[in-house]
Amino acid sequence: MKTLFPPIDFDTFHREVLPARIAAGHGALAARAIAGLPPLAFRLPDGRAFTFFPRPGGVELRPGVEDAGTLVDLSLAAWEAFVHEIRTLYRLYYTGELTFAHGDFEGMNAWEPALRALFHGRPVFDAADLDLRDRSGDPLDLQRTFTLDDDDEDMRHFLREAGFLHVRGVFSPDEIETMRAEARRLAEAARPGDRNSWWAITGAGETALCRVNYAGLASPRLGALEEDPRVRRLATLGGEVVRAVPDRMDGTFVLFKLPDAREGMADLPWHIDCGFGGHSVFCPSVLVGVQLDAATPETGQLLFVPGSWRTACRQVADPVNDGMPVVAVETAVGDCTVHMGDALHAAPSPKGAGPARRTLYVQFYHPAVFGVVEPGTGFNDVIFDQDAVVPKSRPEAPVPDETSASARIEA
Ligand SMILES: [Fe+2]
């Protein structure tokens, strides 16, 4: 059987492959993020183990678990999936695929961005390094907005620097009314437990709809947005080869923000869309958000850490506490947002008690997702059950070293 991600020899990886990458510069990318952290060890069921020690300017690897402050036990398959970035710490922890003999989740969470730097050469996000520039070389105005009359190269540059983009007045009031009517129709048809919708519990204890997935399959009018020239133009601004995913990865979905959600997934915490895994399969991804209502502090906004999308960063409770900059995007009805799925972002609770925003997201992923993820499934399915999203096959590719991937992205 053809394999998608080849097996990795645990010993060779730690004794030869990774030390070579560390020496070639990956160690320096990780060093600042792990300075002072307790050493981290991975141990397989057969007892083989390696410990990562922070060292000035890099990392030292030693066999065994001696002095490990955080000791992670996991299967070889889980370790391979982690190294290939098919599964993240969040995913493995959530599903019980790893346990801690010493230390805890936070101990490994603090290491994870640095591990991505060591494994793949992806820099760790550090606000001190942030230097976003416009095409003229001036500091990027992160509050800048665009219209469809603007130059594609200006918009592309902004999106690739910041990881998000705000384009005003993309859809007419009549078009938005049609989309709202379709969104209402889908909302009325949705039922808790139908697996195509997400629900939350309000402050009054009521069950309320917060998201309808695969909206483009249930509504041809909404599905037509996946082919809309304006949406496709915005999606290609990411500079990536991407395809709409009508029948997998949740498809095109409608978000219904709630003013008083207490439990559930109505208010997404800070995350990256590959936070459960799949980065090596479907990123970079691009999401075009059609604003069916104004997005304001009162109705609910989208927040971003600018410049985070090409880095490895922790999914923390509040990036501000970690010294990261945050940009809130305020939109009008008919505007579109565009964002890279692996930008660190959040959709916090509306501050007002009135009607909250509805946004329709058209998702675009790397075409590799069609060879890996089955129709009707996606990496978010882990929320519903633990057996979901097992890649049906594995691509023939080595553990990705993004030194070369970056060159592809820039091309
Ligand atoms: Fe997201």
XYZ file of C-alpha atoms and ligand atoms in Angstrom:
412
model
C 0.000 0.000 0.000
C 1.255 3.406 -0.915
C 2.101 5.416 2.165
C 1.500 9.123 2.488
C 3.837 9.967 5.301
C 6.579 7.376 5.572
C 7.471 5.793 8.897
C 10.195 7.556 10.845
C 12.941 5.618 12.590
C 12.833 6.925 16.152
C 16.520 6.382 16.852
C 17.847 7.592 13.506
C 15.666 10.674 13.714
C 17.073 11.684 17.105
C 20.669 10.548 16.523
C 21.193 11.786 12.946
C 18.325 13.621 11.221
C 17.426 16.086 13.947
C 20.978 16.884 15.095
C 21.839 17.729 11.481
C 18.871 20.081 11.274
C 19.700 21.630 14.628
C 23.258 22.253 13.490
C 22.021 23.674 10.190
C 20.116 26.471 11.942
C 16.930 24.985 13.337
C 18.422 24.971 16.829
C 19.003 28.698 16.716
C 15.372 29.241 15.652
C 14.184 27.394 18.754
C 16.672 28.559 21.359
C 15.025 31.757 22.604
C 11.601 30.120 23.015
C 12.861 27.342 25.286
C 15.485 29.145 27.327
C 14.911 28.187 30.943
C 12.270 25.526 30.254
C 12.570 22.130 31.952
C 13.933 19.465 29.580
C 11.319 17.560 27.554
C 11.436 13.819 26.839
C 9.484 11.530 24.513
C 9.261 7.850 25.507
C 7.862 4.968 23.444
C 6.169 1.888 24.950
C 9.308 -0.192 24.295
C 11.272 2.160 26.552
C 13.245 4.006 23.894
C 13.406 7.685 24.786
C 15.185 10.941 24.022
C 15.334 14.130 26.042
C 15.596 17.667 24.644
C 17.742 20.025 26.749
C 17.677 23.804 26.157
C 21.176 25.065 25.523
C 22.489 28.543 24.657
C 21.844 28.975 20.946
C 20.216 25.603 20.472
C 19.192 22.238 21.867
C 21.037 19.148 23.043
C 19.520 15.695 22.529
C 20.338 12.796 24.844
C 18.993 9.237 24.891
C 16.960 8.348 27.969
C 14.751 10.380 30.269
C 17.193 11.446 32.963
C 16.499 14.997 34.200
C 13.374 15.344 32.036
C 10.987 17.804 33.663
C 8.242 16.857 31.232
C 8.126 13.192 30.232
C 5.693 12.294 27.461
C 4.631 8.684 26.901
C 3.112 7.875 23.528
C 2.982 5.207 20.837
C 5.313 5.182 17.856
C 2.354 5.965 15.567
C 1.332 8.946 17.696
C 4.927 10.204 17.785
C 5.219 9.860 13.989
C 1.934 11.726 13.497
C 3.206 14.456 15.814
C 6.516 14.820 14.007
C 4.757 14.866 10.633
C 2.347 17.458 12.095
C -0.674 15.355 11.242
C -1.555 15.581 14.923
C -0.666 18.307 17.392
C -0.215 18.277 21.123
C -3.811 19.463 21.484
C -5.099 16.578 19.417
C -2.982 13.915 21.137
C -3.846 15.249 24.571
C -7.545 15.649 23.787
C -7.806 12.058 22.583
C -5.618 10.566 25.301
C -2.967 9.477 22.794
C -0.244 10.803 25.067
C 0.202 10.875 28.816
C 2.629 12.605 31.130
C 4.782 10.499 33.447
C 6.292 13.747 34.759
C 5.087 17.274 34.208
C 1.910 18.219 32.396
C 0.272 19.633 29.290
C 1.694 23.119 29.886
C 5.220 21.765 30.012
C 4.884 20.363 26.495
C 2.758 23.242 25.227
C 5.595 25.599 26.041
C 7.906 23.449 23.914
C 5.656 22.791 20.903
C 6.506 25.895 18.821
C 10.194 25.226 19.397
C 9.733 21.606 18.306
C 8.221 22.888 15.050
C 11.302 25.035 14.598
C 13.581 22.064 15.290
C 11.637 19.613 13.106
C 10.689 21.832 10.167
C 12.669 25.062 10.368
C 9.591 27.193 11.039
C 10.527 30.199 13.173
C 8.896 30.642 16.571
C 6.723 33.748 16.777
C 8.446 36.466 18.748
C 6.928 39.937 18.921
C 10.432 41.357 19.233
C 11.171 40.138 15.699
C 7.980 41.531 14.187
C 8.748 44.011 11.428
C 5.826 44.117 8.999
C 6.288 46.442 6.042
C 4.188 47.690 3.150
C 5.362 47.508 -0.449
C 7.143 50.835 -0.071
C 9.104 49.562 2.889
C 7.220 51.667 5.441
C 5.753 50.102 8.596
C 2.533 48.291 7.693
C -0.661 50.119 8.677
C -2.498 47.208 10.284
C -5.799 49.124 10.282
C -5.701 49.599 6.510
C -8.711 48.444 4.523
C -9.077 47.771 0.811
C -11.764 47.610 -1.877
C -11.995 45.496 -5.014
C -10.688 48.525 -6.928
C -7.346 48.195 -5.195
C -4.335 46.619 -6.772
C -4.071 42.854 -6.255
C -0.370 43.111 -5.479
C -1.017 45.603 -2.668
C -3.696 43.353 -1.180
C -1.577 40.238 -1.608
C 1.367 41.881 0.071
C -0.771 43.002 3.013
C -2.352 39.569 3.435
C 0.974 37.785 3.315
C 2.547 40.176 5.788
C -0.311 40.416 8.285
C -2.069 37.082 7.700
C -5.424 38.849 7.330
C -7.086 41.378 5.043
C -10.241 43.520 5.177
C -11.945 44.322 1.850
C -14.903 46.688 2.000
C -18.099 46.585 -0.011
C -17.594 43.312 -1.842
C -21.270 42.259 -1.862
C -24.367 44.401 -2.505
C -27.226 44.738 0.003
C -29.447 42.584 -2.247
C -26.853 39.820 -2.394
C -26.439 39.920 1.379
C -30.224 39.690 1.852
C -30.291 36.557 -0.266
C -27.471 35.023 1.782
C -29.175 35.956 5.040
C -32.387 34.275 3.904
C -30.470 31.125 3.029
C -28.623 31.226 6.356
C -31.951 31.548 8.181
C -33.352 28.595 6.253
C -30.371 26.418 7.160
C -30.560 27.533 10.791
C -34.203 26.527 11.018
C -33.432 23.106 9.554
C -30.465 22.445 11.868
C -30.900 20.130 14.852
C -28.577 19.343 17.765
C -26.719 16.126 17.027
C -27.016 16.333 13.240
C -23.182 16.613 13.012
C -23.451 19.447 10.498
C -24.150 22.064 13.131
C -22.497 23.344 16.295
C -24.509 24.373 19.336
C -23.926 26.317 22.526
C -25.689 26.808 25.845
C -26.818 30.363 26.577
C -26.862 32.135 29.909
C -30.563 31.255 30.163
C -29.671 27.590 29.807
C -31.082 27.301 26.295
C -29.462 25.375 23.464
C -28.636 27.756 20.615
C -27.187 27.280 17.152
C -23.739 28.787 16.601
C -22.533 27.256 13.334
C -23.857 25.411 10.270
C -21.256 23.437 8.341
C -21.474 22.293 4.700
C -23.798 25.219 3.968
C -22.812 25.163 0.319
C -24.116 21.607 -0.072
C -27.453 22.423 1.543
C -27.886 25.700 -0.313
C -26.892 25.967 -3.977
C -27.015 29.752 -3.677
C -24.454 29.711 -0.897
C -22.484 26.997 -2.675
C -22.221 29.295 -5.691
C -19.987 31.544 -3.603
C -17.265 28.915 -3.879
C -17.108 29.795 -7.588
C -17.861 33.520 -7.255
C -15.111 35.447 -9.097
C -14.795 37.968 -6.257
C -14.400 35.260 -3.625
C -11.956 33.329 -5.766
C -9.949 36.483 -6.432
C -9.688 37.106 -2.692
C -8.764 33.488 -2.000
C -5.904 33.568 -4.490
C -4.475 36.674 -2.816
C -2.942 34.279 -0.310
C -0.480 33.440 -3.059
C -1.083 29.737 -2.640
C -2.532 26.982 -4.789
C -5.824 26.400 -2.970
C -9.205 24.841 -3.714
C -12.625 25.284 -2.167
C -13.693 22.309 -0.039
C -17.487 22.081 -0.351
C -17.754 18.497 0.925
C -15.056 18.142 3.609
C -13.244 20.061 6.346
C -16.682 21.497 7.354
C -17.070 22.982 3.848
C -18.475 26.472 3.530
C -19.986 27.348 6.895
C -22.141 30.012 8.519
C -21.166 31.347 11.915
C -23.904 32.621 14.211
C -22.366 34.576 17.069
C -24.376 34.542 20.290
C -24.558 37.423 22.752
C -24.577 35.243 25.857
C -23.049 31.847 25.151
C -21.882 30.102 28.314
C -20.792 26.703 27.003
C -19.960 25.256 23.632
C -18.120 26.507 20.588
C -19.828 29.865 19.965
C -16.805 31.881 21.041
C -13.652 30.419 19.621
C -10.609 30.953 21.818
C -7.248 31.856 20.337
C -6.360 29.170 17.856
C -4.935 28.266 14.499
C -7.167 26.303 12.128
C -4.610 23.489 12.096
C -4.574 23.481 15.895
C -5.665 19.839 16.050
C -3.308 18.849 13.255
C -3.121 18.605 9.492
C -0.780 21.531 8.917
C 1.433 19.418 6.683
C -1.622 18.402 4.637
C -3.803 21.441 4.147
C -1.860 24.591 4.993
C -1.521 27.266 3.960
C -5.274 27.651 3.870
C -7.285 30.766 3.102
C -10.712 31.659 4.481
C -12.910 34.311 2.920
C -15.457 35.656 5.403
C -18.562 37.303 3.945
C -19.974 39.615 6.597
C -23.761 39.161 6.732
C -23.792 41.661 9.625
C -21.432 44.346 10.796
C -18.619 43.001 12.957
C -18.134 45.347 15.902
C -17.155 44.927 19.541
C -20.896 44.716 20.299
C -21.745 42.108 17.630
C -18.505 40.141 17.842
C -15.244 40.637 15.989
C -12.382 38.644 14.628
C -9.025 39.208 16.335
C -5.610 38.430 14.879
C -2.004 38.314 15.951
C -0.431 40.019 12.931
C 2.477 38.271 11.284
C 1.865 35.024 13.139
C 0.803 32.828 10.241
C 4.212 31.850 8.929
C 5.547 31.126 12.390
C 5.005 28.555 15.096
C 3.113 30.013 18.020
C 1.411 28.789 21.153
C -2.371 28.652 21.288
C -2.553 30.661 24.488
C -5.533 31.966 26.439
C -4.643 35.587 25.689
C -1.716 36.509 23.438
C -1.523 39.952 25.047
C -0.303 38.276 28.214
C 2.525 36.790 26.158
C 3.470 40.182 24.738
C 1.904 39.581 21.344
C 0.194 42.376 19.387
C -3.518 41.927 18.635
C -5.557 43.560 15.856
C -9.379 43.685 15.961
C -11.116 43.907 12.581
C -14.297 45.971 12.456
C -16.401 45.479 9.334
C -19.636 46.634 7.702
C -22.305 44.460 6.093
C -21.116 43.196 2.715
C -17.416 43.476 3.564
C -15.132 40.478 3.330
C -12.311 39.397 5.561
C -9.599 37.140 4.231
C -7.325 35.263 6.568
C -4.674 32.602 6.492
C -5.892 29.638 8.526
C -2.657 29.293 10.417
C -2.699 32.889 11.637
C -3.331 32.988 15.373
C -6.884 34.300 15.662
C -9.955 34.357 17.901
C -13.669 35.119 17.714
C -14.504 36.377 21.202
C -17.909 36.904 22.695
C -19.932 39.945 21.543
C -19.882 42.699 24.142
C -23.445 43.812 23.364
C -26.707 42.138 24.322
C -28.326 42.740 20.911
C -28.191 40.677 17.725
C -24.735 39.276 17.085
C -22.950 38.978 13.757
C -23.431 36.245 11.209
C -20.554 35.478 8.878
C -20.348 33.052 6.002
C -16.901 31.513 5.578
C -15.788 30.041 2.270
C -12.783 27.833 2.992
C -9.920 27.127 0.625
C -7.273 24.515 1.341
C -4.209 23.071 -0.286
C -5.397 20.463 -2.835
C -3.540 17.734 -0.917
C -6.493 17.685 1.461
C -8.546 15.882 -1.201
C -6.121 12.951 -1.130
C -6.115 12.663 2.637
C -9.436 13.691 4.155
C -12.576 11.731 3.286
C -15.733 13.558 2.169
C -17.839 14.575 5.129
C -14.901 14.584 7.539
C -12.414 17.128 8.772
C -9.840 17.704 11.440
C -12.419 19.458 13.657
C -14.375 16.186 13.897
C -12.219 15.310 16.867
C -14.655 17.519 18.735
C -17.342 14.903 18.105
C -15.484 11.645 18.263
C -11.996 10.374 18.701
C -11.779 8.103 15.687
C -12.481 10.846 13.192
C -9.980 12.135 10.725
C -7.665 9.271 10.223
C -5.892 9.960 6.945
C -6.942 7.308 4.439
C -3.419 7.112 3.092
C -0.131 8.885 3.541
C 1.763 11.026 0.996
C 5.229 10.065 -0.078
C 7.109 12.889 1.508
C 9.823 13.205 4.090
C 9.235 15.077 7.322
C 8.720 18.501 5.779
C 11.581 20.913 6.134
C 10.019 24.310 5.570
C 13.284 25.809 4.492
C 12.295 24.504 1.070
C 8.550 24.987 1.572
C 9.101 28.690 2.200
C 10.787 28.972 -1.149
C 7.684 27.497 -2.768
C 5.456 29.929 -0.936
C 7.503 32.902 -2.002
C 7.615 31.798 -5.648
Fe -10.355 29.688 12.896
